[in-house]
Structure formats: C-alpha cells, structure tokens
C-alpha cells in the first residue's frame, strides 16, 4: 500500500498504516465503508464481495483504534457479527497499539431486536434503543448482561447515545453501518470522518453507503488522505459537524 495524499508515495508497512489511521484524541466518530466504482455498497446483500486484502487490513486498523464498534441490528445480523475480541488479528494489533484486547459492539435497534441467546447478547455488548421498544425485551437483555441504553422516545437519538457512550469512556466510536444508520448519523451531524474504500469493479443493483434515501441537505466533506493498493483506493474524508 502506498500513499497518494499527502504526497509521498512510499510503501506503508503495518506500523505506518496504523499510524496513518490514528484518530485525534478525545471524542471522534468515524464511519467505515467499502463500495464499488458505481457506488454499490454490497454484492448479493453483503459487503464481503467488495473486499480485498488491503481493505481487511484497514478494517482491522480501524477496529484496533476504536473504543466501540457501532452497527445497526440488520447489518450485524446479515454480516454475522461477533465480539471484536473474537478476531485474533485485531486483538494482536490492539495490543501492539497499547489498547485493551477487546472493544464492545454497540448494536442500534429501534425495536430492541437483539434477543437473549443471540451471538451478541453478551456482557460486552451494548444495545441502543428507544422508549417505544418492548420493555420486557429490554429487561430480558439486561438480565443477560447486555448494557441497554434507552435514548429517545419513538426513535433512537444518536447524539444522546454517543453522549451516553462517551460518559462510559467510549469516546472513539467506529460506525460500520449499515447505510440507514450511517445516513441517520450524518443527518444528525455526529460523524467526524468517513473512511471509504473504493473497489475497482462495477457491481450495480445495490444501494450506496447512504442507502436509497437522500439526506435533508448535502453534507460537505474534505479529502484528507488517499492510499492505493492494486487499484483499490482508501480515502479518508473529514465531515463538517
């Protein structure tokens, strides 16, 4: 992998790649997506068909820097999410960076759809839901050890959820989607950075990183970094709050 912006072009080893994605100190919300040249964010309903070795390394680095991984319930179910400390490569990288071995997965679900017995229904998991979700379901999940955060009345209040996570020391949050959650986060003005991998292929037929709905108004972004490997582009964009 080599750097294109800032100029230089020198190869990046594992240490340099981790340093290239080091977040600023304090609260920081970044999102990570992979998409095709035509904007499709999935192939056959999953993002795996767009991935590459370089994309996996960036994915691992972003998880290594995160205090928590934020994901919508639908994406967690479709992609087979498990705990972060279940990935030995990420755990090793986190240790090399002086980070704790694991980071909680924070599942966002307006209906509290996570169920006791699910793969993520464990003490390391957070569930962010709203007051209109089933109270008995929330009690059952809390009894299973899940940290249940009720943020908002009829829908999830993402700014309040991020405040609640920060109050528990989870300031560096990595949003891994899906598109509906990312769109809501951008619309709420809580995203600081988008890390976007562009795969050199045309997929077609699938919504992009914001899904199939627009934003209330366009969100300006600024390109801050661009890397390349085997025709795959790895960009970092700063978003204005």
mmCIF file of C-alpha atoms in Angstrom:
data_model
loop_
_atom_site.group_PDB
_atom_site.id
_atom_site.type_symbol
_atom_site.label_atom_id
_atom_site.label_comp_id
_atom_site.label_asym_id
_atom_site.label_seq_id
_atom_site.Cartn_x
_atom_site.Cartn_y
_atom_site.Cartn_z
ATOM 1 C CA UNK A 1 0.000 0.000 0.000
ATOM 2 C CA UNK A 2 1.290 3.456 -0.875
ATOM 3 C CA UNK A 3 0.283 6.987 -0.028
ATOM 4 C CA UNK A 4 -1.081 9.320 -2.719
ATOM 5 C CA UNK A 5 -2.279 12.149 -0.462
ATOM 6 C CA UNK A 6 -0.464 13.651 1.344
ATOM 7 C CA UNK A 7 2.132 13.326 -1.466
ATOM 8 C CA UNK A 8 4.937 10.844 -0.963
ATOM 9 C CA UNK A 9 4.005 7.527 -2.497
ATOM 10 C CA UNK A 10 6.232 5.487 -0.194
ATOM 11 C CA UNK A 11 5.035 1.997 0.786
ATOM 12 C CA UNK A 12 3.240 1.637 4.111
ATOM 13 C CA UNK A 13 4.058 -1.325 6.336
ATOM 14 C CA UNK A 14 1.741 -2.417 9.128
ATOM 15 C CA UNK A 15 3.082 0.133 11.611
ATOM 16 C CA UNK A 16 2.863 3.010 9.130
ATOM 17 C CA UNK A 17 -0.667 2.004 8.120
ATOM 18 C CA UNK A 18 -1.815 2.030 11.739
ATOM 19 C CA UNK A 19 -0.228 5.440 12.222
ATOM 20 C CA UNK A 20 -1.905 6.758 9.053
ATOM 21 C CA UNK A 21 -5.303 5.978 10.599
ATOM 22 C CA UNK A 22 -4.516 7.193 14.120
ATOM 23 C CA UNK A 23 -7.541 9.258 15.246
ATOM 24 C CA UNK A 24 -7.237 12.547 17.114
ATOM 25 C CA UNK A 25 -7.540 12.461 20.882
ATOM 26 C CA UNK A 26 -10.933 12.859 22.523
ATOM 27 C CA UNK A 27 -14.364 12.163 21.082
ATOM 28 C CA UNK A 28 -14.275 11.056 17.460
ATOM 29 C CA UNK A 29 -16.872 9.251 15.360
ATOM 30 C CA UNK A 30 -15.666 7.697 12.135
ATOM 31 C CA UNK A 31 -17.519 5.503 9.674
ATOM 32 C CA UNK A 32 -16.005 2.779 7.513
ATOM 33 C CA UNK A 33 -17.481 1.538 4.237
ATOM 34 C CA UNK A 34 -16.410 -0.228 1.073
ATOM 35 C CA UNK A 35 -18.185 0.431 -2.223
ATOM 36 C CA UNK A 36 -17.816 -0.248 -5.928
ATOM 37 C CA UNK A 37 -16.996 2.334 -8.593
ATOM 38 C CA UNK A 38 -20.708 2.685 -9.350
ATOM 39 C CA UNK A 39 -21.471 3.321 -5.677
ATOM 40 C CA UNK A 40 -22.925 -0.099 -4.776
ATOM 41 C CA UNK A 41 -22.148 -0.887 -1.127
ATOM 42 C CA UNK A 42 -22.811 -4.633 -1.329
ATOM 43 C CA UNK A 43 -22.824 -7.672 -3.594
ATOM 44 C CA UNK A 44 -25.644 -10.167 -3.007
ATOM 45 C CA UNK A 45 -26.592 -8.297 0.148
ATOM 46 C CA UNK A 46 -23.174 -8.327 1.834
ATOM 47 C CA UNK A 47 -20.079 -6.141 1.677
ATOM 48 C CA UNK A 48 -17.674 -9.102 1.591
ATOM 49 C CA UNK A 49 -17.851 -9.316 -2.210
ATOM 50 C CA UNK A 50 -16.223 -5.876 -2.455
ATOM 51 C CA UNK A 51 -13.341 -6.547 -0.073
ATOM 52 C CA UNK A 52 -9.623 -7.053 -0.654
ATOM 53 C CA UNK A 53 -6.570 -7.855 1.451
ATOM 54 C CA UNK A 54 -5.890 -4.142 1.806
ATOM 55 C CA UNK A 55 -9.467 -3.429 2.832
ATOM 56 C CA UNK A 56 -9.220 -6.099 5.546
ATOM 57 C CA UNK A 57 -6.016 -4.532 6.870
ATOM 58 C CA UNK A 58 -7.660 -1.098 7.032
ATOM 59 C CA UNK A 59 -10.738 -2.681 8.659
ATOM 60 C CA UNK A 60 -8.505 -4.235 11.325
ATOM 61 C CA UNK A 61 -6.634 -0.978 11.944
ATOM 62 C CA UNK A 62 -9.856 0.990 12.374
ATOM 63 C CA UNK A 63 -11.175 -1.591 14.839
ATOM 64 C CA UNK A 64 -7.856 -1.540 16.665
ATOM 65 C CA UNK A 65 -8.165 2.209 17.327
ATOM 66 C CA UNK A 66 -11.856 2.093 18.315
ATOM 67 C CA UNK A 67 -13.255 2.202 21.839
ATOM 68 C CA UNK A 68 -16.524 0.790 20.471
ATOM 69 C CA UNK A 69 -17.944 -0.500 17.183
ATOM 70 C CA UNK A 70 -21.378 0.913 16.307
ATOM 71 C CA UNK A 71 -23.604 -1.124 13.979
ATOM 72 C CA UNK A 72 -27.258 -1.385 13.050
ATOM 73 C CA UNK A 73 -29.012 -4.610 14.026
ATOM 74 C CA UNK A 74 -29.817 -5.506 10.418
ATOM 75 C CA UNK A 75 -26.172 -5.245 9.369
ATOM 76 C CA UNK A 76 -24.990 -7.150 12.440
ATOM 77 C CA UNK A 77 -27.383 -9.990 11.567
ATOM 78 C CA UNK A 78 -26.636 -10.012 7.824
ATOM 79 C CA UNK A 79 -22.846 -9.917 8.287
ATOM 80 C CA UNK A 80 -22.756 -12.411 11.177
ATOM 81 C CA UNK A 81 -21.267 -10.043 13.736
ATOM 82 C CA UNK A 82 -19.498 -11.400 16.782
ATOM 83 C CA UNK A 83 -17.423 -9.752 19.516
ATOM 84 C CA UNK A 84 -14.347 -7.764 18.482
ATOM 85 C CA UNK A 85 -12.085 -9.902 20.671
ATOM 86 C CA UNK A 86 -13.103 -12.910 18.582
ATOM 87 C CA UNK A 87 -10.751 -11.721 15.811
ATOM 88 C CA UNK A 88 -7.209 -12.716 16.763
ATOM 89 C CA UNK A 89 -5.654 -10.332 14.229
ATOM 90 C CA UNK A 90 -7.487 -7.329 15.654
ATOM 91 C CA UNK A 91 -6.665 -8.365 19.228
ATOM 92 C CA UNK A 92 -2.961 -8.610 18.382
ATOM 93 C CA UNK A 93 -2.977 -5.231 16.665
ATOM 94 C CA UNK A 94 -4.805 -3.622 19.585
ATOM 95 C CA UNK A 95 -2.161 -4.956 21.956
ATOM 96 C CA UNK A 96 0.629 -3.624 19.732
ATOM 97 C CA UNK A 97 -1.012 -0.205 19.875
ATOM 98 C CA UNK A 98 -1.301 -0.364 23.642
ATOM 99 C CA UNK A 99 -5.052 -0.770 23.520
ATOM 100 C CA UNK A 100 -7.295 -3.146 25.535
ATOM 101 C CA UNK A 101 -7.749 -6.502 23.797
ATOM 102 C CA UNK A 102 -11.452 -6.013 23.137
ATOM 103 C CA UNK A 103 -13.943 -3.273 22.356
ATOM 104 C CA UNK A 104 -17.709 -3.552 22.789
ATOM 105 C CA UNK A 105 -20.054 -3.872 19.839
ATOM 106 C CA UNK A 106 -22.878 -1.333 20.139
ATOM 107 C CA UNK A 107 -25.997 -2.551 18.345
ATOM 108 C CA UNK A 108 -28.566 0.082 17.350
ATOM 109 C CA UNK A 109 -32.147 -1.167 17.111
ATOM 110 C CA UNK A 110 -35.290 0.924 17.450
ATOM 111 C CA UNK A 111 -37.246 -2.233 18.313
ATOM 112 C CA UNK A 112 -34.570 -3.752 20.596
ATOM 113 C CA UNK A 113 -34.420 -6.649 18.118
ATOM 114 C CA UNK A 114 -31.419 -8.288 19.753
ATOM 115 C CA UNK A 115 -32.657 -11.417 21.543
ATOM 116 C CA UNK A 116 -31.249 -13.349 24.510
ATOM 117 C CA UNK A 117 -29.236 -16.207 23.052
ATOM 118 C CA UNK A 118 -28.072 -14.218 20.024
ATOM 119 C CA UNK A 119 -24.353 -14.261 19.322
ATOM 120 C CA UNK A 120 -24.007 -10.657 20.511
ATOM 121 C CA UNK A 121 -26.282 -10.986 23.562
ATOM 122 C CA UNK A 122 -23.372 -10.952 25.995
ATOM 123 C CA UNK A 123 -21.985 -8.717 28.752
ATOM 124 C CA UNK A 124 -19.552 -6.941 26.404
ATOM 125 C CA UNK A 125 -22.374 -5.764 24.105
ATOM 126 C CA UNK A 126 -24.345 -2.539 24.274
ATOM 127 C CA UNK A 127 -27.841 -2.160 22.835
ATOM 128 C CA UNK A 128 -29.024 1.332 21.920
ATOM 129 C CA UNK A 129 -32.782 1.525 21.550
ATOM 130 C CA UNK A 130 -35.651 3.917 22.272
ATOM 131 C CA UNK A 131 -38.539 4.161 24.705
ATOM 132 C CA UNK A 132 -41.096 2.714 22.291
ATOM 133 C CA UNK A 133 -39.287 -0.645 22.149
ATOM 134 C CA UNK A 134 -40.593 -3.625 24.107
ATOM 135 C CA UNK A 135 -39.838 -3.065 27.801
ATOM 136 C CA UNK A 136 -39.874 -6.803 28.595
ATOM 137 C CA UNK A 137 -37.340 -7.390 25.835
ATOM 138 C CA UNK A 138 -35.061 -4.730 27.321
ATOM 139 C CA UNK A 139 -35.344 -6.310 30.773
ATOM 140 C CA UNK A 140 -34.508 -9.761 29.372
ATOM 141 C CA UNK A 141 -31.449 -8.429 27.545
ATOM 142 C CA UNK A 142 -30.250 -6.588 30.636
ATOM 143 C CA UNK A 143 -30.657 -9.811 32.611
ATOM 144 C CA UNK A 144 -28.401 -11.496 30.029
ATOM 145 C CA UNK A 145 -25.740 -8.878 30.781
ATOM 146 C CA UNK A 146 -26.281 -6.603 27.768
ATOM 147 C CA UNK A 147 -25.825 -2.901 28.526
ATOM 148 C CA UNK A 148 -29.158 -1.424 27.412
ATOM 149 C CA UNK A 149 -29.233 2.311 26.654
ATOM 150 C CA UNK A 150 -32.629 3.907 26.036
ATOM 151 C CA UNK A 151 -32.005 7.049 24.007
ATOM 152 C CA UNK A 152 -35.035 8.793 22.525
ATOM 153 C CA UNK A 153 -38.765 8.144 22.641
ATOM 154 C CA UNK A 154 -40.078 6.877 19.279
ATOM 155 C CA UNK A 155 -36.707 6.629 17.522
ATOM 156 C CA UNK A 156 -33.080 6.321 18.571
ATOM 157 C CA UNK A 157 -31.489 9.651 19.464
ATOM 158 C CA UNK A 158 -27.939 9.148 18.149
ATOM 159 C CA UNK A 159 -26.416 12.297 19.725
ATOM 160 C CA UNK A 160 -27.794 11.213 23.107
ATOM 161 C CA UNK A 161 -26.497 7.679 22.540
ATOM 162 C CA UNK A 162 -22.993 8.922 21.750
ATOM 163 C CA UNK A 163 -23.102 11.159 24.831
ATOM 164 C CA UNK A 164 -24.042 8.126 26.923
ATOM 165 C CA UNK A 165 -21.226 6.044 25.427
ATOM 166 C CA UNK A 166 -18.699 8.840 25.989
ATOM 167 C CA UNK A 167 -19.820 9.082 29.618
ATOM 168 C CA UNK A 168 -18.736 5.438 29.955
ATOM 169 C CA UNK A 169 -15.335 6.168 28.420
ATOM 170 C CA UNK A 170 -16.227 5.018 24.894
ATOM 171 C CA UNK A 171 -15.193 8.156 23.005
ATOM 172 C CA UNK A 172 -13.610 6.730 19.853
ATOM 173 C CA UNK A 173 -16.561 5.191 18.016
ATOM 174 C CA UNK A 174 -16.331 3.322 14.706
ATOM 175 C CA UNK A 175 -19.608 3.111 12.771
ATOM 176 C CA UNK A 176 -19.683 0.132 10.414
ATOM 177 C CA UNK A 177 -23.167 0.730 9.055
ATOM 178 C CA UNK A 178 -25.401 -0.214 7.558
ATOM 179 C CA UNK A 179 -26.444 2.569 5.211
ATOM 180 C CA UNK A 180 -29.580 3.506 7.175
ATOM 181 C CA UNK A 181 -27.603 4.008 10.383
ATOM 182 C CA UNK A 182 -24.893 5.943 8.575
ATOM 183 C CA UNK A 183 -27.477 8.189 6.888
ATOM 184 C CA UNK A 184 -29.112 8.877 10.255
ATOM 185 C CA UNK A 185 -25.728 9.648 11.817
ATOM 186 C CA UNK A 186 -24.769 12.058 9.038
ATOM 187 C CA UNK A 187 -28.186 13.729 9.193
ATOM 188 C CA UNK A 188 -27.758 14.105 12.966
ATOM 189 C CA UNK A 189 -24.373 15.753 12.454
ATOM 190 C CA UNK A 190 -22.441 13.307 14.621
ATOM 191 C CA UNK A 191 -19.957 11.877 12.089
ATOM 192 C CA UNK A 192 -16.453 13.353 12.090
ATOM 193 C CA UNK A 193 -14.838 11.168 9.450
ATOM 194 C CA UNK A 194 -15.656 8.732 6.654
ATOM 195 C CA UNK A 195 -13.128 6.050 5.723
ATOM 196 C CA UNK A 196 -14.169 4.854 2.269
ATOM 197 C CA UNK A 197 -12.641 2.012 0.272
ATOM 198 C CA UNK A 198 -13.372 2.082 -3.472
ATOM 199 C CA UNK A 199 -13.123 -1.321 -5.141
ATOM 200 C CA UNK A 200 -12.158 -1.346 -8.853
ATOM 201 C CA UNK A 201 -15.297 -3.065 -10.093
ATOM 202 C CA UNK A 202 -18.854 -2.344 -11.196
ATOM 203 C CA UNK A 203 -21.460 -4.136 -9.120
ATOM 204 C CA UNK A 204 -24.782 -2.438 -9.898
ATOM 205 C CA UNK A 205 -28.178 -3.090 -8.435
ATOM 206 C CA UNK A 206 -27.375 -2.206 -4.821
ATOM 207 C CA UNK A 207 -27.841 0.986 -2.781
ATOM 208 C CA UNK A 208 -24.816 3.062 -1.811
ATOM 209 C CA UNK A 209 -23.370 3.902 1.593
ATOM 210 C CA UNK A 210 -26.407 6.085 2.395
ATOM 211 C CA UNK A 211 -28.909 3.520 1.201
ATOM 212 C CA UNK A 212 -31.642 4.506 -1.247
ATOM 213 C CA UNK A 213 -32.785 7.673 0.544
ATOM 214 C CA UNK A 214 -31.330 11.138 0.455
ATOM 215 C CA UNK A 215 -30.185 13.459 3.226
ATOM 216 C CA UNK A 216 -32.145 16.533 4.328
ATOM 217 C CA UNK A 217 -29.321 18.512 2.698
ATOM 218 C CA UNK A 218 -25.940 17.587 1.183
ATOM 219 C CA UNK A 219 -23.107 17.078 3.673
ATOM 220 C CA UNK A 220 -19.807 18.629 2.519
ATOM 221 C CA UNK A 221 -16.689 16.518 3.020
ATOM 222 C CA UNK A 222 -12.968 17.195 2.638
ATOM 223 C CA UNK A 223 -10.444 14.614 1.401
ATOM 224 C CA UNK A 224 -7.636 14.309 3.971
ATOM 225 C CA UNK A 225 -5.844 11.113 2.942
ATOM 226 C CA UNK A 226 -5.705 8.771 -0.035
ATOM 227 C CA UNK A 227 -3.923 5.419 -0.226
ATOM 228 C CA UNK A 228 -3.771 2.872 -3.051
ATOM 229 C CA UNK A 229 -3.066 -0.836 -3.446
ATOM 230 C CA UNK A 230 -3.723 -3.000 -6.516
ATOM 231 C CA UNK A 231 -6.143 -0.415 -7.923
ATOM 232 C CA UNK A 232 -8.139 -0.197 -4.682
ATOM 233 C CA UNK A 233 -8.414 3.320 -3.231
ATOM 234 C CA UNK A 234 -8.575 4.021 0.505
ATOM 235 C CA UNK A 235 -9.809 7.527 1.282
ATOM 236 C CA UNK A 236 -10.360 9.471 4.486
ATOM 237 C CA UNK A 237 -12.860 12.312 4.393
ATOM 238 C CA UNK A 238 -13.483 14.874 7.128
ATOM 239 C CA UNK A 239 -17.124 15.858 7.624
ATOM 240 C CA UNK A 240 -18.239 19.209 8.970
ATOM 241 C CA UNK A 241 -20.301 18.944 12.131
#
